[in-house]
């Protein structure tokens, strides 16, 4: 079963193998990382979504065994902004999230959910991170305009039925992204970036191609660039080095070119605007798995203490009355 699952993941990755087509595919992380939270505490989404933005998580302070509760992930952003898509056009932002619960916790089934929970998750495809990790969930990419809050209905485990679980305090981890990433899974830059010059020199030409396959093989830059990964319009910036040789930088559709022919540039100098309007954030919250017996015992103990205190006050009043009566005799 595991081999079939991994094969399906590989097919998804192959389908979106073009570097500039990537938006936010959890399948890449699922195939590459057994655990979405690295030893450093970083959640894997941060490897591609480099800009930091806030993510919030709301969970109950405590839950009891078998309780179905909501873990609400909030991914706020300005809905009036638009991001650069893979083909260079503008569109709405997508969002995604990873939730990592303690072992034993799992996604509630539809039968276990309330009507409200079923309604809130009707258009949200939440899936386990892997077959081996039913306590980890992933969702996305989904339209951000309607999903700045994502509800994860979760069922708490019962320590009587699961030896891995105890009545204690746990941590819940969450990561949320909005917008496309700056890095593709293969490490290359997506078009959601500012692009820089690869060398010192002077810009001698800017070639704009609506179709990358139309590059003339006789062009001076034909042997300097590989356009096989690109499917949308690109610009090729030709830079003459101080030694007279030629270098070429490919600028995909999306960021706007700020440099012009004749400009002197240095290695690492920014040539384009930065179109990125999204980012990633992660947070964690404490969650207590509480024993109902302990709660009832605590309530009973507090009740006894309160009753004893009241009786002491009543007894004191009785003694005061007796002493007062004896004083008049």
Coordinates of C-alpha atoms in Angstrom, one line a residue, residues 117-323:
X117 CA -18.1 21.1 11.3
X118 CA -19.2 19.2 8.2
X119 CA -20.4 22.5 6.7
X120 CA -17.1 24.3 7.5
X121 CA -15.0 21.5 5.9
X122 CA -17.2 20.7 2.9
X123 CA -15.0 22.5 0.4
X124 CA -11.7 21.8 2.1
X125 CA -9.8 18.7 1.1
X126 CA -7.9 17.8 4.3
X127 CA -5.7 14.7 4.0
X128 CA -3.2 12.9 6.3
X129 CA 0.4 13.8 5.7
X130 CA 1.1 10.1 5.2
X131 CA -0.4 6.7 6.0
X132 CA 2.1 6.3 8.8
X133 CA 1.2 9.7 10.3
X134 CA -2.6 10.0 10.8
X135 CA -1.9 12.8 13.5
X136 CA -0.4 15.1 10.8
X137 CA -2.7 16.8 8.3
X138 CA -2.1 18.9 5.2
X139 CA -4.4 21.0 3.0
X140 CA -3.8 23.1 -0.1
X141 CA -3.4 24.8 -2.4
X142 CA -6.9 26.2 -2.0
X143 CA -8.3 29.6 -2.8
X144 CA -7.2 32.0 -0.2
X145 CA -10.1 34.5 -0.5
X146 CA -12.5 32.0 1.1
X147 CA -10.1 30.1 3.4
X148 CA -8.2 32.6 5.6
X149 CA -9.5 30.4 8.4
X150 CA -9.2 26.6 8.0
X151 CA -11.0 24.4 10.4
X152 CA -9.5 21.0 11.3
X153 CA -12.0 18.8 13.3
X154 CA -9.9 16.6 15.5
X155 CA -10.7 13.7 17.8
X156 CA -8.8 13.3 21.1
X157 CA -7.5 9.8 22.0
X158 CA -8.3 7.8 25.1
X159 CA -5.3 6.7 27.2
X160 CA -7.3 3.5 28.1
X161 CA -7.3 2.5 24.5
X162 CA -3.9 3.9 23.3
X163 CA -0.8 3.2 25.4
X164 CA 1.1 6.0 23.6
X165 CA -1.1 8.6 25.2
X166 CA -1.2 9.9 28.7
X167 CA -3.1 12.6 30.6
X168 CA -0.6 15.5 30.2
X169 CA 0.2 18.7 28.3
X170 CA 1.1 18.5 24.6
X171 CA 2.2 20.9 21.9
X172 CA 0.3 21.4 18.6
X173 CA 2.4 22.7 15.7
X174 CA 1.1 24.5 12.6
X175 CA 2.5 26.1 9.5
X176 CA 0.5 28.2 7.0
X177 CA 1.4 29.8 3.7
X178 CA -0.2 32.2 1.4
X179 CA 0.8 32.8 -2.2
X180 CA 3.3 30.9 -4.3
X181 CA 6.8 29.9 -3.1
X182 CA 10.1 31.5 -4.1
X183 CA 11.8 28.2 -4.6
X184 CA 10.8 25.2 -6.7
X185 CA 11.3 21.7 -5.2
X186 CA 14.4 21.3 -7.4
X187 CA 16.0 24.4 -5.8
X188 CA 15.5 26.7 -8.8
X189 CA 13.9 30.1 -8.5
X190 CA 10.2 30.4 -9.4
X191 CA 9.1 33.6 -11.2
X192 CA 7.9 34.9 -7.8
X193 CA 11.2 36.5 -7.1
X194 CA 13.5 39.4 -7.8
X195 CA 16.2 38.3 -10.3
X196 CA 19.9 39.5 -10.1
X197 CA 22.8 39.8 -12.5
X198 CA 25.0 36.7 -12.7
X199 CA 28.1 38.7 -13.4
X200 CA 29.8 42.1 -13.6
X201 CA 29.5 43.9 -17.0
X202 CA 27.3 46.0 -19.2
X203 CA 23.9 45.1 -20.6
X204 CA 24.1 44.9 -24.3
X205 CA 20.8 43.4 -25.3
X206 CA 17.4 42.4 -23.9
X207 CA 15.6 39.8 -26.0
X208 CA 11.9 39.3 -25.3
X209 CA 10.3 36.0 -26.3
X210 CA 6.6 35.2 -26.2
X211 CA 7.4 31.6 -26.7
X212 CA 10.7 30.3 -25.4
X213 CA 10.8 27.6 -28.1
X214 CA 11.1 30.4 -30.7
X215 CA 14.7 31.3 -29.7
X216 CA 16.8 31.4 -32.9
X217 CA 19.5 28.8 -32.7
X218 CA 21.9 31.3 -34.4
X219 CA 21.4 33.8 -31.6
X220 CA 24.5 34.7 -29.6
X221 CA 22.7 33.6 -26.4
X222 CA 21.3 30.3 -27.8
X223 CA 24.2 28.3 -26.3
X224 CA 24.2 30.2 -23.1
X225 CA 20.7 29.5 -21.8
X226 CA 18.4 26.4 -21.4
X227 CA 14.8 27.3 -22.0
X228 CA 13.4 23.8 -21.9
X229 CA 11.9 24.4 -18.4
X230 CA 10.0 27.5 -19.5
X231 CA 6.6 27.6 -21.1
X232 CA 5.6 31.3 -20.6
X233 CA 7.1 34.5 -22.0
X234 CA 10.7 35.1 -21.0
X235 CA 13.3 37.9 -21.3
X236 CA 17.0 37.1 -21.9
X237 CA 19.4 39.8 -20.6
X238 CA 22.7 39.7 -22.4
X239 CA 25.6 41.0 -20.3
X240 CA 29.1 41.7 -21.8
X241 CA 31.8 40.9 -19.2
X242 CA 34.9 43.0 -18.7
X243 CA 36.9 40.5 -20.7
X244 CA 34.6 40.8 -23.7
X245 CA 32.8 37.5 -23.3
X246 CA 29.0 37.3 -23.1
X247 CA 26.7 36.0 -20.3
X248 CA 23.0 35.7 -20.4
X249 CA 20.4 35.8 -17.6
X250 CA 16.8 34.5 -18.1
X251 CA 14.0 36.5 -16.6
X252 CA 10.7 34.7 -16.5
X253 CA 7.4 36.4 -17.0
X254 CA 6.1 38.1 -13.8
X255 CA 8.8 40.4 -12.3
X256 CA 9.3 43.6 -14.2
X257 CA 12.7 44.3 -15.7
X258 CA 14.2 47.6 -14.2
X259 CA 17.6 47.5 -16.1
X260 CA 18.1 48.9 -19.6
X261 CA 20.5 48.3 -22.4
X262 CA 23.7 50.2 -21.7
X263 CA 23.4 50.0 -17.9
X264 CA 26.6 48.8 -16.1
X265 CA 25.7 46.1 -13.6
X266 CA 27.6 44.2 -10.9
X267 CA 27.2 40.6 -9.9
X268 CA 24.2 40.1 -7.6
X269 CA 22.7 43.5 -8.6
X270 CA 18.9 43.3 -8.7
X271 CA 17.6 43.5 -12.3
X272 CA 13.8 43.2 -11.6
X273 CA 11.1 44.1 -9.2
X274 CA 10.1 41.6 -6.5
X275 CA 6.5 40.5 -7.2
X276 CA 6.2 38.3 -4.0
X277 CA 3.2 39.3 -1.9
X278 CA 2.8 36.1 0.1
X279 CA 4.8 34.2 2.7
X280 CA 4.9 31.6 5.4
X281 CA 4.5 31.5 9.1
X282 CA 4.4 28.8 11.9
X283 CA 3.4 28.7 15.5
X284 CA 2.5 26.3 18.3
X285 CA 0.0 26.0 21.1
X286 CA -0.3 24.0 24.3
X287 CA -3.1 21.5 24.6
X288 CA -3.9 19.5 27.8
X289 CA -5.5 16.0 27.6
X290 CA -7.5 16.1 30.7
X291 CA -8.9 13.2 32.7
X292 CA -12.6 13.6 33.5
X293 CA -12.1 11.7 36.8
X294 CA -9.4 14.1 37.9
X295 CA -11.6 17.0 37.1
X296 CA -14.5 15.5 39.1
X297 CA -12.1 14.8 41.9
X298 CA -10.7 18.3 41.9
X299 CA -14.3 19.7 41.9
X300 CA -15.2 17.4 44.8
X301 CA -12.0 18.4 46.7
X302 CA -12.7 22.1 46.2
X303 CA -16.3 21.6 47.3
X304 CA -15.2 19.9 50.5
X305 CA -12.7 22.7 51.2
X306 CA -15.3 25.3 50.6
X307 CA -17.8 23.6 52.8
X308 CA -15.2 23.2 55.6
X309 CA -14.4 26.9 55.3
X310 CA -18.1 27.9 55.6
X311 CA -18.6 25.6 58.6
X312 CA -15.5 27.1 60.3
X313 CA -17.0 30.6 59.8
X314 CA -20.4 29.4 61.1
X315 CA -18.8 27.7 64.2
X316 CA -16.8 30.9 64.9
X317 CA -20.0 32.9 64.9
X318 CA -21.6 30.4 67.3
X319 CA -18.6 30.7 69.7
X320 CA -18.8 34.5 69.5
X321 CA -22.5 34.4 70.4
X322 CA -21.8 32.0 73.4
X323 CA -19.0 34.2 74.7

